[in-house]
Coordinates of N, CA, C and O and ligand atoms in Angstrom, one line a residue:
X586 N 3.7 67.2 -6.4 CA 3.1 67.0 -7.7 C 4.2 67.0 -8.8 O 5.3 67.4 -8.4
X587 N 4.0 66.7 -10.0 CA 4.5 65.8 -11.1 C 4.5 67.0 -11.6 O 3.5 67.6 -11.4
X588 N 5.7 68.1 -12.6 CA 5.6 68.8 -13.6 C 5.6 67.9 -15.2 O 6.3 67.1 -15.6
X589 N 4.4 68.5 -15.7 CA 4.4 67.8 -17.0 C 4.4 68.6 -18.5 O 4.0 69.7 -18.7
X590 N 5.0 67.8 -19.2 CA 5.0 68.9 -20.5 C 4.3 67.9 -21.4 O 4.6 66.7 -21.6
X591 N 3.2 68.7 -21.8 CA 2.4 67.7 -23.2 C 2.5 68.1 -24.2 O 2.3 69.3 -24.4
X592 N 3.0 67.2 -25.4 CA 2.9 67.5 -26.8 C 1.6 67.2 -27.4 O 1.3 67.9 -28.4
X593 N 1.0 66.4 -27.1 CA -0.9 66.1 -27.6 C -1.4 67.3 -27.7 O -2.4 67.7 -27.1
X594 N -0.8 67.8 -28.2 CA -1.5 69.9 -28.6 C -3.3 69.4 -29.8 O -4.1 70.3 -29.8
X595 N -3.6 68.7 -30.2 CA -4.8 68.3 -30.5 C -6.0 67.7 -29.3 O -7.0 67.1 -29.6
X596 N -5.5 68.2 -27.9 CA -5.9 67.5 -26.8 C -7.0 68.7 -26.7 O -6.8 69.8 -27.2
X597 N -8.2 68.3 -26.0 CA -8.7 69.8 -25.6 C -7.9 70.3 -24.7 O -7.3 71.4 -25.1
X598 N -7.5 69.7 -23.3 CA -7.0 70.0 -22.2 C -5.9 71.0 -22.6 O -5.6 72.0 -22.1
X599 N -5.4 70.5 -23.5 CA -3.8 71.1 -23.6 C -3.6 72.7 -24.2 O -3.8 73.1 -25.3
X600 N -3.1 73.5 -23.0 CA -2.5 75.2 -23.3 C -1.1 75.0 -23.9 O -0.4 74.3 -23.2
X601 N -0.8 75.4 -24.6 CA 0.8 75.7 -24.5 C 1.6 74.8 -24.2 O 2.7 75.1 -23.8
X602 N 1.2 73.4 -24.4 CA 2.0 72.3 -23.9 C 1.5 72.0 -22.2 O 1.8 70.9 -21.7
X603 N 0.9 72.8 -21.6 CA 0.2 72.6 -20.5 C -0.9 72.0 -20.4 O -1.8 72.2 -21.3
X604 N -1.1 71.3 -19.3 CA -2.6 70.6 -19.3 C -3.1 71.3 -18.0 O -2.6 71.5 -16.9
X605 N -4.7 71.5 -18.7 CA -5.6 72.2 -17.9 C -6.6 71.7 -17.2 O -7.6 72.2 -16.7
X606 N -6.2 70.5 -17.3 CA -7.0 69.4 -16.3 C -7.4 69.1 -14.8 O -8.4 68.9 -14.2
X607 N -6.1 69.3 -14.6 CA -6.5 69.3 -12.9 C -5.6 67.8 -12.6 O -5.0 67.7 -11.5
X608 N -5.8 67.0 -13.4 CA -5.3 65.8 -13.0 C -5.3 65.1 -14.3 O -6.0 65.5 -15.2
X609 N -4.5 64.2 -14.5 CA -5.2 63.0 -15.2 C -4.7 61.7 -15.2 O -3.8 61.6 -14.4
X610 N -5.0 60.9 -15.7 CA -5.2 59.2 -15.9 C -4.2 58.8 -17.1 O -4.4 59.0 -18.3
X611 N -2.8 58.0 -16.3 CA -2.3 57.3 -17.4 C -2.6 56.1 -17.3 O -2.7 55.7 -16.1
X612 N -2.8 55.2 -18.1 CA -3.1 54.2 -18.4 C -1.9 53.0 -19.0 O -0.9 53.5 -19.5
X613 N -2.0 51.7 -18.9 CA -0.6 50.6 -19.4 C -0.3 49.6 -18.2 O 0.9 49.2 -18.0
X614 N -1.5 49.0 -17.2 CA -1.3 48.3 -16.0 C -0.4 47.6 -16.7 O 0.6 47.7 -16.0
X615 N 0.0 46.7 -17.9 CA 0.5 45.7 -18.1 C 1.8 46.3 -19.0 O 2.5 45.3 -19.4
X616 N 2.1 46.9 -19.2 CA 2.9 48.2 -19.7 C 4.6 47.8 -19.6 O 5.0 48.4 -18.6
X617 N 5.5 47.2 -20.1 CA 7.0 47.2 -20.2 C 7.9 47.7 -20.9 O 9.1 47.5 -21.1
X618 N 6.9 48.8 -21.4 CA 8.0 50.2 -22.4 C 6.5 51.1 -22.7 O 5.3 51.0 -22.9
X619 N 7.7 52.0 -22.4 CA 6.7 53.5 -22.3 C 5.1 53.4 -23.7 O 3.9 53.7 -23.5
X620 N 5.5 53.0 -24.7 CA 4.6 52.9 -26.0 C 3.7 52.2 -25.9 O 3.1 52.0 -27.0
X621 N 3.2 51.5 -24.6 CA 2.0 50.5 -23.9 C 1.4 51.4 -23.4 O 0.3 51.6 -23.8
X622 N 2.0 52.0 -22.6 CA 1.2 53.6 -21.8 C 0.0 54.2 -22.8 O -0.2 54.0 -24.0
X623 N -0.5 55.0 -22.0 CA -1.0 56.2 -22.8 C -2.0 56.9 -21.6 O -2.3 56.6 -20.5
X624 N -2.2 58.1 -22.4 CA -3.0 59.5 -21.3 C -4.2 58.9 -21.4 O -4.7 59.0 -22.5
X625 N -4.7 58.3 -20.4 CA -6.2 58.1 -20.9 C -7.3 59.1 -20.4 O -8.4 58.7 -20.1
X626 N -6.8 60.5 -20.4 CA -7.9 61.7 -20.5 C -7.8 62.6 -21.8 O -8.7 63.4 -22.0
X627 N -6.7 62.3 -22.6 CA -6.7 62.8 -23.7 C -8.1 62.9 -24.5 O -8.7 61.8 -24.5
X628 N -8.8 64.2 -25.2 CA -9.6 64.4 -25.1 C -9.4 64.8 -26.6 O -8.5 65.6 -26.6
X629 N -9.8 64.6 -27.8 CA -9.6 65.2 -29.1 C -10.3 66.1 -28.9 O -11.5 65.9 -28.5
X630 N -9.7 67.7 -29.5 CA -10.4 68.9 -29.5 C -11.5 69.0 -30.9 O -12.2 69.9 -31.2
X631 N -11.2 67.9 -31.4 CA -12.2 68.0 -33.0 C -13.3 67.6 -32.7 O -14.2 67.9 -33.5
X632 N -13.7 66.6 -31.4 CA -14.8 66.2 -31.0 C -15.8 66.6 -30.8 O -15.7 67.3 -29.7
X633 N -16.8 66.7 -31.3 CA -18.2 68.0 -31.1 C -18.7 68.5 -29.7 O -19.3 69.5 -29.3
X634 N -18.1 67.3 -29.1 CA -18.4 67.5 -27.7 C -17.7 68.1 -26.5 O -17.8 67.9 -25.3
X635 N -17.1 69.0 -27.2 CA -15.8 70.1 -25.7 C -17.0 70.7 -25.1 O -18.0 71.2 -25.6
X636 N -16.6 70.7 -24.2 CA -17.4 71.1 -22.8 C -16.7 72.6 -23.2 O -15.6 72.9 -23.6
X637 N -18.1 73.7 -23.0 CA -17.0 75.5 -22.8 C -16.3 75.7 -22.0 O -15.2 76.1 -22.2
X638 N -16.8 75.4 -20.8 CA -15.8 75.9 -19.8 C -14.3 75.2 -20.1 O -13.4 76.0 -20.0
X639 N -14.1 74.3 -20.3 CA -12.7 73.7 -20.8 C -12.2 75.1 -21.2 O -11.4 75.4 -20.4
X640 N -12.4 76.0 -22.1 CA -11.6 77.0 -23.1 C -10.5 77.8 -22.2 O -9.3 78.1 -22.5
X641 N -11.6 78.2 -20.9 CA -11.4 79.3 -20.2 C -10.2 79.0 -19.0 O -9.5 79.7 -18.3
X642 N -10.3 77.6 -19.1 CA -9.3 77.3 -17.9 C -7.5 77.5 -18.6 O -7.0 77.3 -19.8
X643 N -7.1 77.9 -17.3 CA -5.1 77.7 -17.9 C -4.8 76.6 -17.5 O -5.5 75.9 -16.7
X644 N -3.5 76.2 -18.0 CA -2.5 75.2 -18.3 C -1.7 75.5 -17.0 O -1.2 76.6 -16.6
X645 N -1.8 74.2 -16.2 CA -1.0 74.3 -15.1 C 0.1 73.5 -15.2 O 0.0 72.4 -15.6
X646 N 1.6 74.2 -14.9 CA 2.8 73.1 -14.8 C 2.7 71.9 -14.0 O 2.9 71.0 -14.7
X647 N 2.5 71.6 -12.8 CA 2.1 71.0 -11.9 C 1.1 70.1 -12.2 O 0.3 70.7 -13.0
X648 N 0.8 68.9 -11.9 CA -0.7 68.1 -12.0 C -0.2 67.2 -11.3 O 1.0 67.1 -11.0
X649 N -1.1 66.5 -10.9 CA -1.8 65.1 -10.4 C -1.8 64.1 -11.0 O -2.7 64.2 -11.9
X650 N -1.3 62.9 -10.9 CA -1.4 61.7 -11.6 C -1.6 60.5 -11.4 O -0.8 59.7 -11.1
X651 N -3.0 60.2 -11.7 CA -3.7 58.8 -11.5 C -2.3 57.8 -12.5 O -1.9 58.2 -13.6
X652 N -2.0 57.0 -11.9 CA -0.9 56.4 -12.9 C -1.5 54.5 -12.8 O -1.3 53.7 -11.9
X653 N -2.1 54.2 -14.1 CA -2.5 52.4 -14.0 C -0.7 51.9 -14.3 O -0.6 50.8 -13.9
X654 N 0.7 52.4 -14.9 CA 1.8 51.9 -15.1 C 2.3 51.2 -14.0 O 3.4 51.6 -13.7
X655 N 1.8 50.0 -13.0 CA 2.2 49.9 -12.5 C 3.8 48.7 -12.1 O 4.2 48.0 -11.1
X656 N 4.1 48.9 -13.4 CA 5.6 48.5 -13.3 C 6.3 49.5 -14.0 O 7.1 49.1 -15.0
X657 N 6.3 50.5 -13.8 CA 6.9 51.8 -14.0 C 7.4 52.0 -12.4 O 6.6 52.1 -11.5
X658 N 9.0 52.1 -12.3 CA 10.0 52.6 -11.7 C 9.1 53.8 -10.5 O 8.9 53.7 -9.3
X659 N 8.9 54.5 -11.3 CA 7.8 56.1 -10.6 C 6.5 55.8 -9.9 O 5.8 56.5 -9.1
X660 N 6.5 54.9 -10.4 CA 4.9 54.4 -10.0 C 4.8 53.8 -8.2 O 5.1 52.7 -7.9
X661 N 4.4 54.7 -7.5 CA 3.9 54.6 -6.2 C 2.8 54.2 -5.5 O 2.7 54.9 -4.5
X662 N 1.6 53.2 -5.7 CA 0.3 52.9 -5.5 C -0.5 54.0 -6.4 O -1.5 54.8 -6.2
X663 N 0.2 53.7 -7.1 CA -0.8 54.3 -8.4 C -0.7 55.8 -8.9 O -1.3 56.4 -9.8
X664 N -0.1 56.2 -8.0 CA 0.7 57.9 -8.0 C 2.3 58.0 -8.7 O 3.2 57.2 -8.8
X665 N 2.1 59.1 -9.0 CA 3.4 59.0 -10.0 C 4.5 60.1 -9.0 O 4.3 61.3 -8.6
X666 N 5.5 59.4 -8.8 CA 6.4 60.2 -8.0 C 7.7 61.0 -8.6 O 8.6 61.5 -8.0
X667 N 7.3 60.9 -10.5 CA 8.8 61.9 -11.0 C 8.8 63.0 -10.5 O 7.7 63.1 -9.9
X668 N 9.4 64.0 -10.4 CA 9.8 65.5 -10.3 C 8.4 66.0 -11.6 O 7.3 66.5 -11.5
X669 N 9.1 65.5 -12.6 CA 9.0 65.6 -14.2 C 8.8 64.5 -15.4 O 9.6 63.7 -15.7
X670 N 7.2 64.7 -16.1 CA 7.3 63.6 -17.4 C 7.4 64.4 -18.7 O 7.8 65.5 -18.9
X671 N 7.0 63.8 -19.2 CA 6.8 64.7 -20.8 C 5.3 63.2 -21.1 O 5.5 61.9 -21.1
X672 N 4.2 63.8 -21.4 CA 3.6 62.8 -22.3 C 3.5 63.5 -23.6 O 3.2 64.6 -23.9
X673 N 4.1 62.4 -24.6 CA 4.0 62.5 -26.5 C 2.7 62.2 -27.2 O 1.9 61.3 -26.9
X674 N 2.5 63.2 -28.4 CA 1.2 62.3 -29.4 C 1.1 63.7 -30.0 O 0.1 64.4 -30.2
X675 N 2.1 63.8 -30.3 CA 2.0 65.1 -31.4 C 0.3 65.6 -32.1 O -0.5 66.5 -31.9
X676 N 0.6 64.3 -33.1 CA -0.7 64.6 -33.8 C -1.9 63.1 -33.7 O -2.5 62.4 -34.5
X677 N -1.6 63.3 -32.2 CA -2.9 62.1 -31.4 C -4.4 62.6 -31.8 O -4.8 63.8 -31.5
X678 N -5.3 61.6 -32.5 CA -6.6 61.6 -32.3 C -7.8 60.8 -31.1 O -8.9 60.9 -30.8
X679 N -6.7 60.1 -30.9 CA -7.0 59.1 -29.8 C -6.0 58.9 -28.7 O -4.8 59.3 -28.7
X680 N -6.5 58.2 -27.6 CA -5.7 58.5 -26.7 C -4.7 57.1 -26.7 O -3.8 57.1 -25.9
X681 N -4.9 56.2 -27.6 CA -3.8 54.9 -27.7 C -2.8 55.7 -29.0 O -2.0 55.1 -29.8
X682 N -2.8 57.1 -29.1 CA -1.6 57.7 -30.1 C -1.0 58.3 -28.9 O 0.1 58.7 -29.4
X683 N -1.0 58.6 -28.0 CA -0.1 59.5 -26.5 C 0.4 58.2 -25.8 O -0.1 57.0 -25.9
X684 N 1.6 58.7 -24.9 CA 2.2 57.8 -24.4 C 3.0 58.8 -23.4 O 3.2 60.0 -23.7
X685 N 3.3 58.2 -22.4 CA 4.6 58.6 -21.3 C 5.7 58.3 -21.6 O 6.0 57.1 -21.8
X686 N 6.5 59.1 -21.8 CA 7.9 59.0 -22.6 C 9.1 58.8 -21.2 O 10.3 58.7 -21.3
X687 N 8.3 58.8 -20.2 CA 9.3 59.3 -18.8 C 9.5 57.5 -18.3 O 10.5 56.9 -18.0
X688 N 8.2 57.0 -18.3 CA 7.6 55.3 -18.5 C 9.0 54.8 -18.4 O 9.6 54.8 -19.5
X689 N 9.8 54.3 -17.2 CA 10.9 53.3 -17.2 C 10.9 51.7 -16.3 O 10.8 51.8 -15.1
X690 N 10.9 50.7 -16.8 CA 10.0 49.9 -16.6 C 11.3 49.3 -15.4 O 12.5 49.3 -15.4
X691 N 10.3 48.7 -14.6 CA 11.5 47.9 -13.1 C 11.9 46.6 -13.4 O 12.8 45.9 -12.9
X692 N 11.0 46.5 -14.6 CA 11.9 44.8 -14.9 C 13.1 44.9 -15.5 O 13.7 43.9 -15.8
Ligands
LIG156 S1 6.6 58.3 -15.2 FE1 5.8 56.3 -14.8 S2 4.5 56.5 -12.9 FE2 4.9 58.6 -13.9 S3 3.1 58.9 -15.3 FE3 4.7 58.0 -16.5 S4 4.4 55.8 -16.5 FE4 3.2 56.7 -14.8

């Protein structure tokens, strides 16, 4: 599994720069620089709709990654094989403001 560090701290998922997801979905099938990407489980915590249980869960280093980048270097039938990413979006309200900063493209 992938260690990830998230800056989308406006995410629900997101502890401490950790995500409490279990997994998630990056997105950018057509993608040739990281800024095409984006987390497509990014979840705005301002949204009326957070589920409670979300609160209670921790931020795991480790996750799982559905990856659509698939002309991303890392990109393995749709699994992401870095060690380590970082996804960005500081002050993301949506999930086309996050991106994979790790995103290095084979062409
Ligand atoms: S490093 Fe590449 S394969 Fe891994 S999540 Fe980012 S874009 Fe997808």
């Amino acid at each position: 599994m992938t260690i990830l560090n998230c800056t989308a701290v406006t995410c629900v998922y997101n502890k401490d720069r950790l995500c409490s997801r279990g997994e998630i979905q990056v997105t950018g099938s057509d993608a040739r620089i990281a800024d095409e990407t984006c987390c497509g489980s990014f979840r705005d915590r301002n949204e009326g709709s957070a589920v409670n249980s979300i609160k209670d869960s921790c931020g795991c280093e480790k996750i799982n990654i559905d990856c659509k980048a698939r002309e991303c270097t890392y990109n393995e039938h749709c699994r992401c094989t870095a060690s380590a990413i970082d996804i960005n979006g500081e002050n993301a309200s949506a999930q086309s403001e996050t991106k994979c900063s790790t995103f290095a493209c084979k062409c």
